[in-house]
Coordinates of C-alpha atoms and ligand atoms in Angstrom, one line a residue:
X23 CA 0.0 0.0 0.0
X24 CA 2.9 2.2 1.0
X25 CA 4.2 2.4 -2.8
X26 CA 0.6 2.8 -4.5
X27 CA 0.1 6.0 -2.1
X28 CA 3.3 7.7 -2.2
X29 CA 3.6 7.4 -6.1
X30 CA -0.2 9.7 -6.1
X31 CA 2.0 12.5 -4.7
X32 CA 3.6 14.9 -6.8
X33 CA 7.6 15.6 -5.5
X34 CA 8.7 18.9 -7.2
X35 CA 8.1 22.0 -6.4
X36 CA 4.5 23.9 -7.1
X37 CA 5.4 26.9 -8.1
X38 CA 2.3 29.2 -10.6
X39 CA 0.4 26.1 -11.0
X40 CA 3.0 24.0 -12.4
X41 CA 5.4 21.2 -11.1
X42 CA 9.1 22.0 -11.1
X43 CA 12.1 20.4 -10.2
X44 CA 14.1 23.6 -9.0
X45 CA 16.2 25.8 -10.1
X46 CA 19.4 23.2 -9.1
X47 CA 17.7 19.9 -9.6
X48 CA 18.9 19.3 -6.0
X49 CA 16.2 16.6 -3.7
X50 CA 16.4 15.2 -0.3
X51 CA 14.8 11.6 0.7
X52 CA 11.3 11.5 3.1
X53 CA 11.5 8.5 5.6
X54 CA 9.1 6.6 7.1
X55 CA 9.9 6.7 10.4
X56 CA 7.9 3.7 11.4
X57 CA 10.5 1.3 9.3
X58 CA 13.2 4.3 8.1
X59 CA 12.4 3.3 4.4
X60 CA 12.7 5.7 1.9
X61 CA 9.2 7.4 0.7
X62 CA 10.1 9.8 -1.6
X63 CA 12.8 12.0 -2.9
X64 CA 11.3 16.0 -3.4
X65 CA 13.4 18.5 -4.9
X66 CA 14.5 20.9 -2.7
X67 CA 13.8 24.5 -3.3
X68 CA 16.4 27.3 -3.7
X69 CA 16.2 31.0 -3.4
X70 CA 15.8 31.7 -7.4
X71 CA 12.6 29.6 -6.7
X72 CA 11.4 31.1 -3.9
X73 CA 11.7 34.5 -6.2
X74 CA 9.7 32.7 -8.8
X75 CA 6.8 32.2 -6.2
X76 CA 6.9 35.5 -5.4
X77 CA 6.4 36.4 -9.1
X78 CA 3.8 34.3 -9.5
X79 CA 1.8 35.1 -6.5
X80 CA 2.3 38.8 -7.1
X81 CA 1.1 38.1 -10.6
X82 CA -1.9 36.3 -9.7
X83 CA -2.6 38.9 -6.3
X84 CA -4.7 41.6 -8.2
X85 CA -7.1 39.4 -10.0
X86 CA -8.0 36.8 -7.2
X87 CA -8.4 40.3 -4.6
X88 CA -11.0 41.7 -6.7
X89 CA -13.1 38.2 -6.7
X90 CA -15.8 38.2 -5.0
X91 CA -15.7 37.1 -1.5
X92 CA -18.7 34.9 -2.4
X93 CA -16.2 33.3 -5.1
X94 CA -13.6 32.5 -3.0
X95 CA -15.4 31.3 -0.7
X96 CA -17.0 28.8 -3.3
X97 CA -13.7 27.5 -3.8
X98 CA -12.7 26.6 -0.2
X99 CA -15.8 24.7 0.1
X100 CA -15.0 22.3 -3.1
X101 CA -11.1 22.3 -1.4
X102 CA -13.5 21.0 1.7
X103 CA -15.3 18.5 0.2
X104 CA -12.8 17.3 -2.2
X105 CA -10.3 16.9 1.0
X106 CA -13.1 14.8 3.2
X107 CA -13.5 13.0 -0.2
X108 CA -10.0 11.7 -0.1
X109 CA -9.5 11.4 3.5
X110 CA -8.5 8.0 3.6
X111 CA -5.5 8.2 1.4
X112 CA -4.3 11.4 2.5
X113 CA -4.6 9.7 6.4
X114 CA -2.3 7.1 5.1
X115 CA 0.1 9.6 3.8
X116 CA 0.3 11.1 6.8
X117 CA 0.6 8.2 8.6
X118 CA 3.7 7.2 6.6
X119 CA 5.6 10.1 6.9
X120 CA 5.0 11.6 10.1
X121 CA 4.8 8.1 12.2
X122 CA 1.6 8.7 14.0
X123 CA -1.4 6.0 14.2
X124 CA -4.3 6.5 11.5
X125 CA -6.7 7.1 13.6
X126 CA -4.2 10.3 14.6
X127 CA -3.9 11.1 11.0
X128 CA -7.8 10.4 10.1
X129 CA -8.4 13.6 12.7
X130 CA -6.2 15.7 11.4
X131 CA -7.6 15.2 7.9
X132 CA -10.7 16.1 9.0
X133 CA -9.4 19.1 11.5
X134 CA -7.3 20.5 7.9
X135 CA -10.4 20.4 6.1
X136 CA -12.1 22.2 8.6
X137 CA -10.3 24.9 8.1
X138 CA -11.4 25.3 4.4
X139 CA -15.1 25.0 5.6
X140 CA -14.7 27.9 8.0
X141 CA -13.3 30.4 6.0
X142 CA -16.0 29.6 3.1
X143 CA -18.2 31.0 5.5
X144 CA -16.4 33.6 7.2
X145 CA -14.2 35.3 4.3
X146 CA -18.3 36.7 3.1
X147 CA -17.9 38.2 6.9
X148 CA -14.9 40.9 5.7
X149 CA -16.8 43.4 7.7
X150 CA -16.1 47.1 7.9
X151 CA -17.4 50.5 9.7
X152 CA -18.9 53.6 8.9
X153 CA -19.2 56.3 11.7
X154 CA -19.6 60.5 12.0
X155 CA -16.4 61.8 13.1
X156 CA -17.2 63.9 16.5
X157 CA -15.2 67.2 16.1
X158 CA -15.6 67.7 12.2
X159 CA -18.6 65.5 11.3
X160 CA -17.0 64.0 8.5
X161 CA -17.3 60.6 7.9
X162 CA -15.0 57.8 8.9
X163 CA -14.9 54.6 6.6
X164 CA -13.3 51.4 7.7
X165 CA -12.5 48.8 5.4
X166 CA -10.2 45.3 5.5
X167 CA -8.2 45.0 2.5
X168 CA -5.8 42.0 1.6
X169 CA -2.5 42.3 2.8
X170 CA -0.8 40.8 0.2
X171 CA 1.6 37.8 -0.1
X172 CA 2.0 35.5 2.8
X173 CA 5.1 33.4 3.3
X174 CA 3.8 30.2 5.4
X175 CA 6.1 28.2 7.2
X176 CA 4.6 24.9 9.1
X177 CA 6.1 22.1 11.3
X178 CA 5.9 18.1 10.9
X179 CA 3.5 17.3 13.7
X180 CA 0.4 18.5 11.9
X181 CA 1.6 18.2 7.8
X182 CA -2.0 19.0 6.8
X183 CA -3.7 21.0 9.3
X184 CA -1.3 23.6 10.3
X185 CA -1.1 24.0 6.9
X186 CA -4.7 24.9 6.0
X187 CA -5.4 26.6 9.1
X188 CA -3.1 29.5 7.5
X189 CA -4.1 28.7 3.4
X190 CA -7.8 28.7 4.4
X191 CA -7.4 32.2 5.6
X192 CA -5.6 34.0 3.8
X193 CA -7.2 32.6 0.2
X194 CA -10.6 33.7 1.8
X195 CA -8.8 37.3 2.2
X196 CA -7.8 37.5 -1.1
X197 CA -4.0 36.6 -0.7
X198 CA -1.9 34.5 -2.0
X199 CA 0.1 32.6 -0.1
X200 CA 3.6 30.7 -0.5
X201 CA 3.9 27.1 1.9
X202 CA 7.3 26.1 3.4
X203 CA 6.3 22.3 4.4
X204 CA 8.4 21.2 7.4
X205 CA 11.4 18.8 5.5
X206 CA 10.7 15.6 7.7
X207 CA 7.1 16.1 6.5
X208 CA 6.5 17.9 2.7
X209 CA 4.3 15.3 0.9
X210 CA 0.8 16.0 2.2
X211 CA 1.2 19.7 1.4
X212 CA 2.2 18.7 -2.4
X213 CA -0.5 16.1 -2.3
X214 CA -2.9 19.0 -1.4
X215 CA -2.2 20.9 -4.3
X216 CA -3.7 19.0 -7.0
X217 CA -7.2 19.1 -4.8
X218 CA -6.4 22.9 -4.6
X219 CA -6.1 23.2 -8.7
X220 CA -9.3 20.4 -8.8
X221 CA -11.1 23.5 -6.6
X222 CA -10.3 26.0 -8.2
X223 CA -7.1 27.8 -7.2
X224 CA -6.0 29.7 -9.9
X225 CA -2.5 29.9 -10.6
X226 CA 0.3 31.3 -8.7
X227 CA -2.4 31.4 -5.6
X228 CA -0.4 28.8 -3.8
X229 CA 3.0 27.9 -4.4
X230 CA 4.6 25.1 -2.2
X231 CA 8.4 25.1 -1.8
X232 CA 9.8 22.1 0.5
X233 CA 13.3 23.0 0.9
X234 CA 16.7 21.5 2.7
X235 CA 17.5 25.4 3.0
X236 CA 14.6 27.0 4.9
X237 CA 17.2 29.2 7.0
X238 CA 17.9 31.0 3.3
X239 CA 14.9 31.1 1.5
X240 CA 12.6 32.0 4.1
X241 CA 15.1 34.5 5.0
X242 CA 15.3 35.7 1.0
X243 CA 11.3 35.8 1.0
X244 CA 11.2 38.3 4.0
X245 CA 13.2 40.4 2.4
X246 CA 11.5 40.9 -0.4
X247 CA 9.6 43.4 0.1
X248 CA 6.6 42.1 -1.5
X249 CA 5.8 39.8 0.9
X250 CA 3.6 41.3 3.6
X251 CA 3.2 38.1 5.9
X252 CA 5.1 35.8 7.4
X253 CA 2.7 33.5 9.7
X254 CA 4.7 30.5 11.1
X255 CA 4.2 27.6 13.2
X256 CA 6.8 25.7 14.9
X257 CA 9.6 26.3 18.1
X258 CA 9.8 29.3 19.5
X259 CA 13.4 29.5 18.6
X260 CA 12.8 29.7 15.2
X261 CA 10.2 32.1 15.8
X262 CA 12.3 34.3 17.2
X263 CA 14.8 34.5 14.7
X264 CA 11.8 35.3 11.8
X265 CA 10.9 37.5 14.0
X266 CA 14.1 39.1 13.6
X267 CA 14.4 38.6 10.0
X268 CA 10.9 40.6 9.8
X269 CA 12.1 43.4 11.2
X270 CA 14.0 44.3 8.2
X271 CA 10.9 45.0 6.1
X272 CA 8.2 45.3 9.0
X273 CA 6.7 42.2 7.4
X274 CA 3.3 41.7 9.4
X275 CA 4.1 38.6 12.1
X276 CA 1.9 35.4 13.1
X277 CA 3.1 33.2 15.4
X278 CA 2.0 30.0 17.0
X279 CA 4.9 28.5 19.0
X280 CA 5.9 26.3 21.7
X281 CA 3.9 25.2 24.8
X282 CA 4.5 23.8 27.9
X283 CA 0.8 22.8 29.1
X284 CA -0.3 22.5 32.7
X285 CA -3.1 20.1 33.2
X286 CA -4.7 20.5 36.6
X287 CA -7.3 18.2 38.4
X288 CA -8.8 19.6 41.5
X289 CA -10.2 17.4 44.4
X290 CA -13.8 18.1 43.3
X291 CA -13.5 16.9 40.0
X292 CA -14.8 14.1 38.1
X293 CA -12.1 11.8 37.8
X294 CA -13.1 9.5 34.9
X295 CA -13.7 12.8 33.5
X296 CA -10.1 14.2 34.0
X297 CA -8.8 10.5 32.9
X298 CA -10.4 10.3 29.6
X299 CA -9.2 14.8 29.1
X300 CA -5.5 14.1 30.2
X301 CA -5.4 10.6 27.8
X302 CA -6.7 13.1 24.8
X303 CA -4.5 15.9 26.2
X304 CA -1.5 14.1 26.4
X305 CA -2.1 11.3 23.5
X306 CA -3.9 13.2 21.0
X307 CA -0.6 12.9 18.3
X308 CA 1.3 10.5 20.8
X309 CA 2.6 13.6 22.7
X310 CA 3.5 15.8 19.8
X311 CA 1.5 18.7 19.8
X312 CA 1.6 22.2 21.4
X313 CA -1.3 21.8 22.7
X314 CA 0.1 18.4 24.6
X315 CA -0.5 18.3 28.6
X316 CA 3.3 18.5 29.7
X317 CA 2.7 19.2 33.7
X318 CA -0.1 17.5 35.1
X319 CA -0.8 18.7 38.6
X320 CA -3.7 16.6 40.5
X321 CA -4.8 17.0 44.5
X322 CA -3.2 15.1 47.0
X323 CA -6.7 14.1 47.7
X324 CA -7.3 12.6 44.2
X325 CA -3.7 12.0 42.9
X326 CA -3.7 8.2 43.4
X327 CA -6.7 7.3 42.4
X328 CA -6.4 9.3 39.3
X329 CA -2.4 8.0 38.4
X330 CA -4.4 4.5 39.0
X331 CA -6.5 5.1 36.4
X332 CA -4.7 7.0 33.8
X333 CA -2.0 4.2 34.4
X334 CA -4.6 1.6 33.3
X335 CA -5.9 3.5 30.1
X336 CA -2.3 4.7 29.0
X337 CA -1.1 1.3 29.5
X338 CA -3.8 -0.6 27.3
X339 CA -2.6 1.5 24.6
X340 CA -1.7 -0.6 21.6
X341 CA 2.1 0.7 20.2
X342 CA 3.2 0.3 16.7
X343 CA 3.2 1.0 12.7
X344 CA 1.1 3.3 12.9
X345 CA -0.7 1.9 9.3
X346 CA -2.2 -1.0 11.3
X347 CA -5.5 -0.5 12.4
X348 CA -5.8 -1.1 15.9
X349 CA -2.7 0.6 16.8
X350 CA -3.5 3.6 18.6
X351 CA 0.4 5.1 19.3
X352 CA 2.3 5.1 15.9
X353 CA 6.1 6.2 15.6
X354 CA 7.8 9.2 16.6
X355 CA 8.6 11.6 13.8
X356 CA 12.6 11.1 13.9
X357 CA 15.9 9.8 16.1
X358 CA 16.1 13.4 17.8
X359 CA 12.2 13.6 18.9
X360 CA 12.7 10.1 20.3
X361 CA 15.7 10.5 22.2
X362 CA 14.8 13.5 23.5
X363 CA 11.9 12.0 25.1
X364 CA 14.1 9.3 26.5
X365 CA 16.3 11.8 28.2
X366 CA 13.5 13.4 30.0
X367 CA 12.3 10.1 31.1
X368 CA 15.6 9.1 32.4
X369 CA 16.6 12.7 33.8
X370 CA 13.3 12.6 36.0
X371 CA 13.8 9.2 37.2
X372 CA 17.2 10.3 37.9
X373 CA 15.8 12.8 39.8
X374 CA 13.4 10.8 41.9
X375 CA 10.3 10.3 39.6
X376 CA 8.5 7.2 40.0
X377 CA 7.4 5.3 36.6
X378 CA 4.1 3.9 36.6
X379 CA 4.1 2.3 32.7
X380 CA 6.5 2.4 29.9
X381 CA 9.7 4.4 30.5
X382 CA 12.0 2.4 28.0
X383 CA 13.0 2.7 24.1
X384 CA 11.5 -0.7 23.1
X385 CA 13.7 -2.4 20.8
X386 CA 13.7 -2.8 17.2
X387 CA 13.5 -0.4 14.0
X388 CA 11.2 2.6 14.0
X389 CA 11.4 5.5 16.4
X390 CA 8.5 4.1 19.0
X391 CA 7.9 5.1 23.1
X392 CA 5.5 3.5 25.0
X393 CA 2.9 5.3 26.9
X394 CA 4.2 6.5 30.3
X395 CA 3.4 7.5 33.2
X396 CA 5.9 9.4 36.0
X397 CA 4.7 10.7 39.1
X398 CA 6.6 12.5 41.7
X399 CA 8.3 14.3 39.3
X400 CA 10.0 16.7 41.1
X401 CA 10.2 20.6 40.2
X402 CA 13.6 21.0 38.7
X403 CA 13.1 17.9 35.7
X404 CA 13.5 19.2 33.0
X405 CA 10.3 17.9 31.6
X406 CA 8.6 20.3 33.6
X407 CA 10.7 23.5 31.9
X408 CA 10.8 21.8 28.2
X409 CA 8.1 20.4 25.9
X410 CA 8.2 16.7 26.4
X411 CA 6.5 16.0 23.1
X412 CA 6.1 12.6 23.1
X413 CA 3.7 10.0 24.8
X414 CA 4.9 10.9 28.7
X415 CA 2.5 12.2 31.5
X416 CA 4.3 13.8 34.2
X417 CA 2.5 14.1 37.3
X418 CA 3.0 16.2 40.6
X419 CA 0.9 17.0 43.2
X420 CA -0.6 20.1 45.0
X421 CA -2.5 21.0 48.3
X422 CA -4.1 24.1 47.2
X423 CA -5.2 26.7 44.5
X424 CA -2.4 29.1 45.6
X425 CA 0.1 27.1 44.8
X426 CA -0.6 25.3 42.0
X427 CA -1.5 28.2 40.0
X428 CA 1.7 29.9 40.6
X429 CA 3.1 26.6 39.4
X430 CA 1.3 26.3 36.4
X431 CA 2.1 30.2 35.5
X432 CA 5.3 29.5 35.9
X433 CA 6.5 29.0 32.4
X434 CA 7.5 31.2 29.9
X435 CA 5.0 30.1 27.5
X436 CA 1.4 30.8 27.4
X437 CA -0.6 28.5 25.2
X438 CA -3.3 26.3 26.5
X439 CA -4.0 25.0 30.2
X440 CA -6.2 22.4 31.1
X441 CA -8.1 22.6 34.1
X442 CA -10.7 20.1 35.8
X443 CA -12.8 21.4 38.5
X444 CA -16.8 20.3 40.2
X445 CA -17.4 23.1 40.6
X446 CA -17.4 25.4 37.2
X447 CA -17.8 28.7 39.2
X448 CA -14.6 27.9 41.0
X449 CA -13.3 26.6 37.5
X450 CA -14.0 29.9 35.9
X451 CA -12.8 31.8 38.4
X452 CA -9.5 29.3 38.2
X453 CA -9.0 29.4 34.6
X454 CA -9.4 33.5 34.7
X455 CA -6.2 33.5 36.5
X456 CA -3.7 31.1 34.4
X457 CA -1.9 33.0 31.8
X458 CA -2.2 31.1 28.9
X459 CA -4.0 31.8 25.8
X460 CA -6.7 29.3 25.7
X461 CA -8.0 27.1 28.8
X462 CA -9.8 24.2 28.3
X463 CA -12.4 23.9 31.3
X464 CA -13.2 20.0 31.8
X465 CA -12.3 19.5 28.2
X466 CA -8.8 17.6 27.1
X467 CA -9.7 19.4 23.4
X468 CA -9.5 23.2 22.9
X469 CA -8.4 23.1 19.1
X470 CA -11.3 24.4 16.8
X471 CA -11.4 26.1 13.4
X472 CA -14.5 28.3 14.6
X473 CA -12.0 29.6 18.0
X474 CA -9.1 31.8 18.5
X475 CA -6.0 29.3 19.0
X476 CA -3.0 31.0 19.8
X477 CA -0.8 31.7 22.9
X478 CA 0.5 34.4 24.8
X479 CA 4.0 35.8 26.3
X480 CA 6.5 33.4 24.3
X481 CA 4.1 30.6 22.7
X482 CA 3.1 33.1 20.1
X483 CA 1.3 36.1 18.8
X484 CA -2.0 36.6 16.7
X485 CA -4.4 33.8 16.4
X486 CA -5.9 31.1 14.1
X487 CA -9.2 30.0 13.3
X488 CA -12.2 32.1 14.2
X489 CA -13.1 35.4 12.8
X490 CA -9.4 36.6 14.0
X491 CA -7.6 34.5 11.5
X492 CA -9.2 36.3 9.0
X493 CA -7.9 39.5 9.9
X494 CA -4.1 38.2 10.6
X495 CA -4.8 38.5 6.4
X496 CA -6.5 42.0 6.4
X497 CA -5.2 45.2 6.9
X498 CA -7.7 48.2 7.7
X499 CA -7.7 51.1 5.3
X500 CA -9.8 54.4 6.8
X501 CA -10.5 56.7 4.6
X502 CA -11.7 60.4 6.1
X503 CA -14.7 61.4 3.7
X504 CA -17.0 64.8 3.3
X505 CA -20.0 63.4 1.4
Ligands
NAP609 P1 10.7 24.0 14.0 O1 12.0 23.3 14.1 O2 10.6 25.3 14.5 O3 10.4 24.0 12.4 C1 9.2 24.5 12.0 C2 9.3 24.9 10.5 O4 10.3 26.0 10.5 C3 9.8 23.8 9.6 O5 9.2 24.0 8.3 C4 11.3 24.1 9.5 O6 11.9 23.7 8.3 C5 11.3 25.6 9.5 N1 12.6 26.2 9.9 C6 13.5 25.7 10.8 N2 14.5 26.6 10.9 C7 14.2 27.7 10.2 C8 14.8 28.9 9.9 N3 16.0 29.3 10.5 N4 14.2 29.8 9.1 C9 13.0 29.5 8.6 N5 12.4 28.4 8.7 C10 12.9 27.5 9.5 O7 9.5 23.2 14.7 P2 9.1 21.6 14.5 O8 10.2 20.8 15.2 O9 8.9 21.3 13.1 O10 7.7 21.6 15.3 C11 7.6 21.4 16.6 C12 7.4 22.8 17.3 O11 6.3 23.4 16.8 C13 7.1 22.6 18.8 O12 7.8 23.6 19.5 C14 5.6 22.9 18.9 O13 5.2 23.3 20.1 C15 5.4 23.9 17.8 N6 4.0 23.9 17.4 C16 3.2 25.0 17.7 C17 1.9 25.0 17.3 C18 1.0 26.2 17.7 O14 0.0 26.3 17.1 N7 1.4 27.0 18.6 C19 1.4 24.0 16.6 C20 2.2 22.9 16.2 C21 3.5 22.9 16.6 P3 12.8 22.3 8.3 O15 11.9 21.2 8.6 O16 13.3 22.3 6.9 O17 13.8 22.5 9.3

């Protein structure tokens, strides 16, 4: 099955509607990292091509702007339905080159699609103002205007959705948009693009660029000055240093980065509840997601029941190739994301965590990790200060509110927190204090194409999804008028 998917994909560049091998013919090999076998080999894009997508999306800007928003919108919908037509193979793709279990990979299909659905109906929602102005009665007219080209760089742990949760966007805006797939990862974007053209994407709308030299040509594409965007996904290291590189141009910024989320069970909760939020929080992706629950706190009153229970559920877990159905924790994505994990493990047993389940590599090919569970895991892991991003729950305990939301804020990142509480007053009134961007309240699941997703202090700025991911597109042009 592995060779009749991967020879659907297209592996050159998609640059103004056509497939190209690059300007240096150069190409670099996609792995499975379930078995390490070769997928693919996708040419590698330089900076000459990343000019030539600017070209062609510059080319194409003015006409697909002055569409109709009813238009575009028409088209994201087919992109919809044409994507949820062809879930099952683009699930497999996934599967195959990111590592994680099809029923993973069947979700995130269906989350990526989403994303097209959304915007069909919001981009008709470009909404702008009229008012009198006060001191000289003239009148003040508000309108959202594309911004122009976007430069979209996305990371392997969602190929497809973090993808279309910027194209979706930005198309129904009216801009066009160029995609730097992560290089672990580039296939299901280039599969995409054939759906795209299917939908209706004209030309030079969407370029895709996979690239061994992201460093350079991302940096080219920000300074060119026609390119008005740059909305990324991925570690906040890197986003830092775009940051920097946008500063040259003032290029407008969009970032979602890294998280380290708190997951918090209070003695009132409803533990079966808090069990079946932290598996999704945690195993949603095996671990590898922002969003992933990296420090779970739980009451001394409730801790043991509830590491009892989570122990039995992350336990059952069936572990392997992540193509078989029935497995429900594929690979991880590569050598470094694995061993990483394994440090953490070992560094907090070092330290005095207990293990519960799992806590060795298992032998054999592939970059597996078995569902874990640590408890005890004292302040100064390093788990608790770095994204474990892999199948691990780390658990510690608290006594009271105080304390554990000082605990919980105390990260430099912001993204999501995950609180369980009886009581929702108290839960509101909980969640109102943790600093993070988005809190999910007796829910393991905040991700949603119709909400804001984004982070605050160093997981990110701007947001995705909602009506604000529209506007991360749309500038506002007033214009003073005597009529
Ligand atoms: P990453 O190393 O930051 O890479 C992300 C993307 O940036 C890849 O396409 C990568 O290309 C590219 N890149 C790397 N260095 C670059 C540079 N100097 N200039 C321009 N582009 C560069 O992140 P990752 O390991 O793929 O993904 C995991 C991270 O993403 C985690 O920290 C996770 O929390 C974060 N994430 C955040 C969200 C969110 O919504 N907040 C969602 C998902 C993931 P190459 O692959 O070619 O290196």
């Amino acid at each position: 099955m592995n060779e009749q998917i991967t020879k659907t994909v297209p592996t050159d560049l998609y640059i103004d509607g056509a497939w190209k091998a690059g300007s240096t013919g150069e190409r670099f090999d996609v792995l499975n990292p379930a078995d390490q076998s070769v997928l693919a080999s996708v040419a590698s894009a330089t900076v000459e091509d990343a000019k030539q997508a600017i070209d062609a999306a510059e080319a194409a800007f003015g006409e697909w702007a002055a569409r109709s928003p009813r238009e575009r919108g028409e088209i994201l919908r087919r992109a919809f339905e044409l994507i949820i037509a062809d879930k099952e193979r683009l699930a497999a793709l996934i599967t195959m080159e990111n590592g994680k279990a099809l029923p993973d990979s069947r979700a995130e299909v269906a989350y990526a699609a989403e994303f097209f659905r959304w915007y069909a109906e919001e981009g008709v929602r470009n909404i702008g103002d009229v008012m009198r102005s006060p001191a000289t009665g003239a009148r003040i007219l508000v309108q959202h205007k594309p911004v122009g080209i976007g430069v979209l760089v996305t990371p392997w742990n969602y190929p497809a959705a973090m993808g279309t949760r910027k194209i979706g966007p930005a198309l129904a805006a009216g801009c066009p948009v160029i995609v730097k797939p992560a290089s672990e990862t580039p296939l299901t974007m280039l599969a995409l693009m054939p759906i795209l053209e299917q939908a209706g994407v004209p030309k030079g709308i969407v370029s895709v660029l996979p690239s061994r030299s992201s460093g350079k040509i991302v940096d080219a594409m920000l300074h060119d000055p026609r390119v008005r965007v740059i909305s990324f996904t991925g570690s906040t290291e890197v986003g830092r240093k775009l940051l920097k590189s946008a500063a040259d141009c003032i290029v407008n910024p969009a970032m979602e980065l890294g998280g380290n989320a708190p997951f918090i069970v209070c003695e009132d909760a409803d533990i079966d509840a808090a069990v079946d939020g932290a598996i999704l929080a945690k195993m949603r992706n095996l671990g590898e997601a922002c969003t992933a629950a990296n420090r779970i706190f739980v009451h001394d009153a409730v801790h043991d029941v509830f590491a009892e229970k989570l122990t039995a559920k992350m336990s059952a877990m069936k572990v392997g190739n992540g193509l078989v159905e029935g497995v429900e924790v594929g690979s991880l994505v590569n050598a470094d994301t694995r061993n990483k994990v394994a440090e953490l493990v070992d560094d907090a047993k070092a330290r005095g965590a207990k293990v519960l389940c799992g806590g060795e590599v298992p032998d054999g090919p592939g970059y597996f990790y078995p569902p874990t569970v640590l408890i005890d895991v004292p302040g100064e892991a390093k788990c608790v200060g770095e994204e474990i991003f892999g199948p691990v729950a780390a658990l510690q305990r608290f006594s009271n509110e105080a304390e554990v939301i000082t605990k919980a804020n105390a990260t430099e990142y912001g993204l999501v927190a995950y609180l369980f509480a009886g009581d929702l007053k108290r839960g509101l009134a909980l969640s109102e204090k943790l600093e993070f961007g988005m809190v999910g309240l007796n829910r393991g699941l905040v991700s949603d194409p119709a909400a804001p997703f984004g982070g605050v202090k160093q997981s990110g700025l701007g947001r995705e999804g909602a009506h604000e991911g529209l506007m991360e597109f749309l500038e506002t042009q007033y214009i003073s008028v005597e009529w």
